[in-house]
Amino acid sequence: MAPVGGTAVQDHVALAEIELCGELIIAASAARERLSLECIDRVLRVAEERGAGSGQ
């Protein structure tokens, strides 16, 4: 039984990973062919993360 009183903890990193995984599944479902590495990077926002990590 879960404790009463709103003690649920949210793991924001896990939630972000789940969201990105869902976006990747949607992109793959809509594609007629295999997704290219560039397309996967775009869906997963790899360039945005690299830019944010380098202070740009």
Short mmCIF file of C-alpha atoms in Angstrom, two decimals:
data_model
loop_
_atom_site.label_atom_id
_atom_site.label_comp_id
_atom_site.label_asym_id
_atom_site.label_seq_id
_atom_site.Cartn_x
_atom_site.Cartn_y
_atom_site.Cartn_z
CA MET A 1 0.00 0.00 0.00
CA ALA A 2 1.35 3.42 -0.94
CA PRO A 3 1.81 5.95 1.86
CA VAL A 4 -0.79 8.69 2.16
CA GLY A 5 0.25 12.32 2.13
CA GLY A 6 1.83 13.05 -1.23
CA THR A 7 5.26 11.53 -0.65
CA ALA A 8 5.68 10.53 -4.30
CA VAL A 9 9.09 11.40 -5.72
CA GLN A 10 9.50 12.30 -9.37
CA ASP A 11 12.71 11.46 -11.18
CA HIS A 12 12.89 14.25 -13.74
CA VAL A 13 15.70 12.60 -15.68
CA ALA A 14 13.72 9.36 -16.02
CA LEU A 15 10.61 11.29 -17.09
CA ALA A 16 12.62 13.15 -19.75
CA GLU A 17 14.07 9.87 -21.04
CA ILE A 18 10.60 8.33 -21.24
CA GLU A 19 9.33 11.36 -23.18
CA LEU A 20 12.22 11.16 -25.67
CA CYS A 21 11.72 7.42 -26.08
CA GLY A 22 8.06 8.03 -26.88
CA GLU A 23 8.99 10.66 -29.46
CA LEU A 24 11.45 8.24 -31.05
CA ILE A 25 8.79 5.51 -31.22
CA ILE A 26 6.36 7.93 -32.87
CA ALA A 27 8.98 9.00 -35.44
CA ALA A 28 9.87 5.39 -36.20
CA SER A 29 6.19 4.47 -36.60
CA ALA A 30 5.62 7.30 -39.05
CA ALA A 31 8.72 6.56 -41.14
CA ARG A 32 8.54 4.45 -44.27
CA GLU A 33 12.17 3.36 -43.91
CA ARG A 34 14.66 3.00 -41.11
CA LEU A 35 15.47 6.26 -39.39
CA SER A 36 18.86 7.67 -40.25
CA LEU A 37 21.26 8.52 -37.46
CA GLU A 38 20.74 12.20 -38.25
CA CYS A 39 16.97 11.81 -37.91
CA ILE A 40 17.36 9.98 -34.59
CA ASP A 41 19.65 12.75 -33.32
CA ARG A 42 17.06 15.34 -34.38
CA VAL A 43 14.23 13.50 -32.59
CA LEU A 44 16.35 13.07 -29.46
CA ARG A 45 17.53 16.70 -29.65
CA VAL A 46 21.18 15.68 -29.47
CA ALA A 47 22.48 18.95 -30.97
CA GLU A 48 20.45 20.99 -28.45
CA GLU A 49 21.93 19.05 -25.55
CA ARG A 50 25.47 19.44 -26.89
CA GLY A 51 24.91 23.18 -27.27
CA ALA A 52 23.50 23.48 -23.75
CA GLY A 53 26.36 21.47 -22.28
CA SER A 54 29.05 23.63 -23.86
CA GLY A 55 27.58 26.90 -22.60
CA GLN A 56 26.51 28.17 -26.03
#
